[in-house]
PDB file of C-alpha atoms in Angstrom:
ATOM      1  CA  MET A   1     -34.558 -25.585   6.550  1.00  0.00           C
ATOM      2  CA  ALA A   2     -33.706 -29.269   7.008  1.00  0.00           C
ATOM      3  CA  THR A   3     -36.432 -31.701   7.942  1.00  0.00           C
ATOM      4  CA  GLY A   4     -36.747 -35.196   9.343  1.00  0.00           C
ATOM      5  CA  HIS A   5     -33.560 -37.129  10.044  1.00  0.00           C
ATOM      6  CA  HIS A   6     -31.221 -34.166   9.355  1.00  0.00           C
ATOM      7  CA  ALA A   7     -33.054 -31.889  11.763  1.00  0.00           C
ATOM      8  CA  ASP A   8     -33.068 -34.559  14.491  1.00  0.00           C
ATOM      9  CA  GLU A   9     -29.321 -35.194  14.119  1.00  0.00           C
ATOM     10  CA  ALA A  10     -28.504 -31.498  14.038  1.00  0.00           C
ATOM     11  CA  HIS A  11     -30.598 -30.919  17.148  1.00  0.00           C
ATOM     12  CA  HIS A  12     -29.075 -33.982  18.863  1.00  0.00           C
ATOM     13  CA  ARG A  13     -25.552 -32.683  18.230  1.00  0.00           C
ATOM     14  CA  GLY A  14     -26.407 -29.258  19.646  1.00  0.00           C
ATOM     15  CA  GLY A  15     -26.559 -27.471  16.306  1.00  0.00           C
ATOM     16  CA  ARG A  16     -29.395 -25.742  14.550  1.00  0.00           C
ATOM     17  CA  SER A  17     -31.472 -27.661  12.077  1.00  0.00           C
ATOM     18  CA  SER A  18     -30.474 -25.296   9.254  1.00  0.00           C
ATOM     19  CA  ASP A  19     -26.830 -26.348   9.722  1.00  0.00           C
ATOM     20  CA  ALA A  20     -27.410 -30.012   8.790  1.00  0.00           C
ATOM     21  CA  VAL A  21     -25.763 -29.738   5.362  1.00  0.00           C
ATOM     22  CA  GLY A  22     -22.835 -27.811   6.823  1.00  0.00           C
ATOM     23  CA  GLU A  23     -22.463 -30.363   9.609  1.00  0.00           C
ATOM     24  CA  ASN A  24     -22.368 -33.220   7.084  1.00  0.00           C
ATOM     25  CA  TYR A  25     -19.653 -31.387   5.207  1.00  0.00           C
ATOM     26  CA  MET A  26     -17.652 -30.756   8.390  1.00  0.00           C
ATOM     27  CA  ARG A  27     -18.063 -34.380   9.507  1.00  0.00           C
ATOM     28  CA  GLY A  28     -16.633 -35.482   6.168  1.00  0.00           C
ATOM     29  CA  LEU A  29     -13.683 -33.110   6.532  1.00  0.00           C
ATOM     30  CA  TYR A  30     -12.846 -34.061  10.085  1.00  0.00           C
ATOM     31  CA  GLY A  31     -13.773 -37.757   9.785  1.00  0.00           C
ATOM     32  CA  ASP A  32     -16.464 -37.906  12.481  1.00  0.00           C
ATOM     33  CA  ASP A  33     -16.617 -41.635  13.293  1.00  0.00           C
ATOM     34  CA  ASP A  34     -20.028 -41.735  14.949  1.00  0.00           C
ATOM     35  CA  TYR A  35     -21.831 -40.466  11.857  1.00  0.00           C
ATOM     36  CA  ASN A  36     -24.273 -42.909  10.263  1.00  0.00           C
ATOM     37  CA  ALA A  37     -22.072 -44.808   7.715  1.00  0.00           C
ATOM     38  CA  SER A  38     -24.934 -45.817   5.449  1.00  0.00           C
ATOM     39  CA  HIS A  39     -25.955 -42.218   4.874  1.00  0.00           C
ATOM     40  CA  TYR A  40     -24.516 -40.855   1.569  1.00  0.00           C
ATOM     41  CA  GLY A  41     -22.182 -43.866   1.271  1.00  0.00           C
ATOM     42  CA  GLN A  42     -19.432 -42.783   3.632  1.00  0.00           C
ATOM     43  CA  GLN A  43     -16.798 -45.154   2.317  1.00  0.00           C
ATOM     44  CA  GLN A  44     -16.986 -43.640  -1.150  1.00  0.00           C
ATOM     45  CA  GLN A  45     -17.184 -40.159   0.287  1.00  0.00           C
ATOM     46  CA  SER A  46     -14.225 -40.617   2.644  1.00  0.00           C
ATOM     47  CA  ALA A  47     -12.058 -42.127  -0.136  1.00  0.00           C
ATOM     48  CA  ALA A  48     -12.906 -39.210  -2.424  1.00  0.00           C
ATOM     49  CA  MET A  49     -12.272 -36.782   0.440  1.00  0.00           C
ATOM     50  CA  ALA A  50      -8.879 -38.376   1.150  1.00  0.00           C
ATOM     51  CA  VAL A  51      -7.892 -38.043  -2.511  1.00  0.00           C
ATOM     52  CA  ALA A  52      -9.049 -34.406  -2.545  1.00  0.00           C
ATOM     53  CA  LYS A  53      -7.094 -33.640   0.634  1.00  0.00           C
ATOM     54  CA  ALA A  54      -3.960 -35.305  -0.747  1.00  0.00           C
ATOM     55  CA  LEU A  55      -4.264 -33.420  -4.042  1.00  0.00           C
ATOM     56  CA  ALA A  56      -4.784 -30.080  -2.280  1.00  0.00           C
ATOM     57  CA  SER A  57      -1.836 -30.721   0.059  1.00  0.00           C
ATOM     58  CA  ALA A  58       0.454 -31.727  -2.820  1.00  0.00           C
ATOM     59  CA  THR A  59      -0.529 -28.630  -4.802  1.00  0.00           C
ATOM     60  CA  ALA A  60       0.122 -26.331  -1.836  1.00  0.00           C
ATOM     61  CA  ALA A  61       3.461 -28.011  -1.071  1.00  0.00           C
ATOM     62  CA  PHE A  62       4.603 -27.810  -4.711  1.00  0.00           C
ATOM     63  CA  THR A  63       3.633 -24.115  -4.899  1.00  0.00           C
ATOM     64  CA  MET A  64       5.566 -23.322  -1.723  1.00  0.00           C
ATOM     65  CA  LEU A  65       8.585 -25.273  -3.010  1.00  0.00           C
ATOM     66  CA  VAL A  66       8.570 -23.321  -6.282  1.00  0.00           C
ATOM     67  CA  LEU A  67       8.299 -19.993  -4.437  1.00  0.00           C
ATOM     68  CA  SER A  68      11.140 -20.991  -2.128  1.00  0.00           C
ATOM     69  CA  GLY A  69      13.317 -21.883  -5.126  1.00  0.00           C
ATOM     70  CA  LEU A  70      12.559 -18.549  -6.781  1.00  0.00           C
ATOM     71  CA  ALA A  71      13.487 -16.676  -3.598  1.00  0.00           C
ATOM     72  CA  VAL A  72      16.828 -18.502  -3.292  1.00  0.00           C
ATOM     73  CA  THR A  73      17.587 -17.915  -6.970  1.00  0.00           C
ATOM     74  CA  GLY A  74      16.802 -14.213  -6.681  1.00  0.00           C
ATOM     75  CA  THR A  75      18.967 -13.905  -3.577  1.00  0.00           C
ATOM     76  CA  VAL A  76      21.950 -15.593  -5.251  1.00  0.00           C
ATOM     77  CA  LEU A  77      21.601 -13.415  -8.379  1.00  0.00           C
ATOM     78  CA  ALA A  78      21.379 -10.253  -6.269  1.00  0.00           C
ATOM     79  CA  LEU A  79      24.493 -11.293  -4.349  1.00  0.00           C
ATOM     80  CA  ILE A  80      26.384 -11.979  -7.586  1.00  0.00           C
ATOM     81  CA  VAL A  81      25.483  -8.537  -8.938  1.00  0.00           C
ATOM     82  CA  ALA A  82      26.067  -6.685  -5.648  1.00  0.00           C
ATOM     83  CA  THR A  83      29.394  -8.280  -4.633  1.00  0.00           C
ATOM     84  CA  PRO A  84      31.593  -6.200  -7.012  1.00  0.00           C
ATOM     85  CA  LEU A  85      29.807  -3.039  -5.920  1.00  0.00           C
ATOM     86  CA  LEU A  86      30.305  -3.921  -2.246  1.00  0.00           C
ATOM     87  CA  VAL A  87      34.010  -4.585  -2.800  1.00  0.00           C
ATOM     88  CA  ILE A  88      34.523  -1.313  -4.697  1.00  0.00           C
ATOM     89  CA  LEU A  89      32.446   0.779  -2.287  1.00  0.00           C
ATOM     90  CA  SER A  90      33.525  -0.904   0.980  1.00  0.00           C
ATOM     91  CA  PRO A  91      35.891   1.942   2.013  1.00  0.00           C
ATOM     92  CA  VAL A  92      32.862   4.211   1.950  1.00  0.00           C
ATOM     93  CA  LEU A  93      30.116   1.822   3.032  1.00  0.00           C
ATOM     94  CA  VAL A  94      31.750   0.441   6.176  1.00  0.00           C
ATOM     95  CA  PRO A  95      32.308   3.856   7.844  1.00  0.00           C
ATOM     96  CA  ALA A  96      28.867   4.954   6.668  1.00  0.00           C
ATOM     97  CA  ALA A  97      27.267   1.857   8.207  1.00  0.00           C
ATOM     98  CA  ILE A  98      29.123   2.427  11.473  1.00  0.00           C
ATOM     99  CA  THR A  99      28.047   6.083  11.509  1.00  0.00           C
ATOM    100  CA  VAL A 100      24.417   5.199  10.826  1.00  0.00           C
ATOM    101  CA  ALA A 101      24.488   2.540  13.561  1.00  0.00           C
ATOM    102  CA  LEU A 102      25.936   5.008  16.088  1.00  0.00           C
ATOM    103  CA  LEU A 103      23.458   7.716  15.157  1.00  0.00           C
ATOM    104  CA  THR A 104      20.544   5.298  15.398  1.00  0.00           C
ATOM    105  CA  THR A 105      21.734   3.989  18.757  1.00  0.00           C
ATOM    106  CA  GLY A 106      22.187   7.522  20.086  1.00  0.00           C
ATOM    107  CA  LEU A 107      18.802   8.757  18.930  1.00  0.00           C
ATOM    108  CA  VAL A 108      16.943   5.693  20.209  1.00  0.00           C
ATOM    109  CA  SER A 109      18.655   5.798  23.603  1.00  0.00           C
ATOM    110  CA  SER A 110      18.100   9.569  23.844  1.00  0.00           C
ATOM    111  CA  GLY A 111      14.404   9.088  23.163  1.00  0.00           C
ATOM    112  CA  GLY A 112      14.213   6.272  25.689  1.00  0.00           C
ATOM    113  CA  PHE A 113      15.950   8.303  28.389  1.00  0.00           C
ATOM    114  CA  GLY A 114      13.697  11.285  27.622  1.00  0.00           C
ATOM    115  CA  ALA A 115      10.581   9.146  27.929  1.00  0.00           C
ATOM    116  CA  ALA A 116      11.872   7.698  31.205  1.00  0.00           C
ATOM    117  CA  ALA A 117      12.545  11.223  32.529  1.00  0.00           C
ATOM    118  CA  VAL A 118       9.039  12.355  31.635  1.00  0.00           C
ATOM    119  CA  ALA A 119       7.593   9.269  33.339  1.00  0.00           C
ATOM    120  CA  VAL A 120       9.630   9.949  36.503  1.00  0.00           C
ATOM    121  CA  LEU A 121       8.580  13.610  36.539  1.00  0.00           C
ATOM    122  CA  ALA A 122       4.928  12.643  36.121  1.00  0.00           C
ATOM    123  CA  TRP A 123       5.226  10.112  38.933  1.00  0.00           C
ATOM    124  CA  MET A 124       6.891  12.711  41.196  1.00  0.00           C
ATOM    125  CA  TYR A 125       4.169  15.250  40.432  1.00  0.00           C
ATOM    126  CA  ARG A 126       1.410  12.766  41.265  1.00  0.00           C
ATOM    127  CA  TYR A 127       3.248  11.634  44.411  1.00  0.00           C
ATOM    128  CA  LEU A 128       3.741  15.193  45.616  1.00  0.00           C
ATOM    129  CA  GLN A 129       0.110  16.039  44.880  1.00  0.00           C
ATOM    130  CA  THR A 130      -1.167  13.116  46.963  1.00  0.00           C
ATOM    131  CA  THR A 131       1.390  13.841  49.725  1.00  0.00           C
ATOM    132  CA  THR A 132       0.448  17.520  49.810  1.00  0.00           C
ATOM    133  CA  SER A 133      -3.263  16.791  49.857  1.00  0.00           C
ATOM    134  CA  SER A 134      -2.851  14.193  52.608  1.00  0.00           C
ATOM    135  CA  SER A 135      -0.611  16.658  54.505  1.00  0.00           C
ATOM    136  CA  ASP A 136      -3.318  19.323  54.199  1.00  0.00           C
ATOM    137  CA  GLN A 137      -5.882  16.819  55.442  1.00  0.00           C
ATOM    138  CA  GLN A 138      -3.661  15.936  58.419  1.00  0.00           C
ATOM    139  CA  GLN A 139      -3.172  19.607  59.261  1.00  0.00           C
ATOM    140  CA  HIS A 140      -6.912  20.180  58.993  1.00  0.00           C
ATOM    141  CA  GLN A 141      -7.606  17.177  61.223  1.00  0.00           C
ATOM    142  CA  GLN A 142      -4.999  18.327  63.744  1.00  0.00           C
ATOM    143  CA  SER A 143      -6.376  21.864  63.811  1.00  0.00           C
ATOM    144  CA  GLY A 144      -9.858  20.411  64.192  1.00  0.00           C
ATOM    145  CA  LYS A 145      -8.671  18.287  67.130  1.00  0.00           C
ATOM    146  CA  ALA A 146      -6.931  21.282  68.680  1.00  0.00           C
ATOM    147  CA  HIS A 147     -10.147  23.278  68.305  1.00  0.00           C
ATOM    148  CA  ASP A 148     -12.105  20.411  69.908  1.00  0.00           C
ATOM    149  CA  VAL A 149      -9.640  20.251  72.829  1.00  0.00           C
ATOM    150  CA  LYS A 150      -9.896  24.025  73.224  1.00  0.00           C
ATOM    151  CA  ASP A 151     -13.713  23.859  73.254  1.00  0.00           C
ATOM    152  CA  TRP A 152     -13.624  20.988  75.746  1.00  0.00           C
ATOM    153  CA  ALA A 153     -11.230  22.891  77.999  1.00  0.00           C
ATOM    154  CA  GLN A 154     -13.414  26.034  77.898  1.00  0.00           C
ATOM    155  CA  HIS A 155     -16.492  23.960  78.650  1.00  0.00           C
ATOM    156  CA  ARG A 156     -14.758  22.333  81.638  1.00  0.00           C
ATOM    157  CA  LEU A 157     -13.624  25.792  82.905  1.00  0.00           C
ATOM    158  CA  GLU A 158     -17.168  27.089  82.635  1.00  0.00           C
ATOM    159  CA  GLN A 159     -18.447  24.043  84.517  1.00  0.00           C
ATOM    160  CA  ALA A 160     -15.802  24.535  87.219  1.00  0.00           C
ATOM    161  CA  ARG A 161     -16.706  28.213  87.601  1.00  0.00           C
ATOM    162  CA  ALA A 162     -20.390  27.348  87.807  1.00  0.00           C
ATOM    163  CA  HIS A 163     -19.825  25.016  90.757  1.00  0.00           C
TER     164      HIS A 163
END
C-alpha cells in the first residue's frame, strides 16, 4: 500500500492508493504533462522511455518486414513450382473449377431458398394461429352480444307483459 505523497496523488487523480506505482508507470508511457517533474527525474526518465519506445518500434517493424519478405518469397517460389503443373493440367482443372463453382452455387442457393421457405411457412403458421384465435374471440364476443340482446329483449317482453 502506498503512503504519503503517492497515496494523496493517487486519490486526487481518482485512483486507489495501491495503484500509485502503476499510475507512475502509465504516466511515463503516455507522457502525462501535469505530473510533478522533480519526482524521479522526469527528464531522464522520459528520454530513456523515448529510446525504449523507439527501440521497441524498430524491432517490431523490422520483424514484420522480414516476415513480409518471407511470405513474398514463398509465394513466388510456389508460383514457379506450380506454373508447369497448372499449364499441363489446365484442360482438366478449368472444367473442374467451373463444375465445383456451379455445384457450390447451386447448393448454397438451394439451402438459402429452403431456409427462406421454412421461414415463410413459420410466419404463415403464426399468422394463421393469431388470426384464428382472434376470429374465435370475435365469434365468442358476437355470440355473447347476441345472448345479451336476447336476454334484454326477453326482459323487456316480461316487463311489457307485467304492465
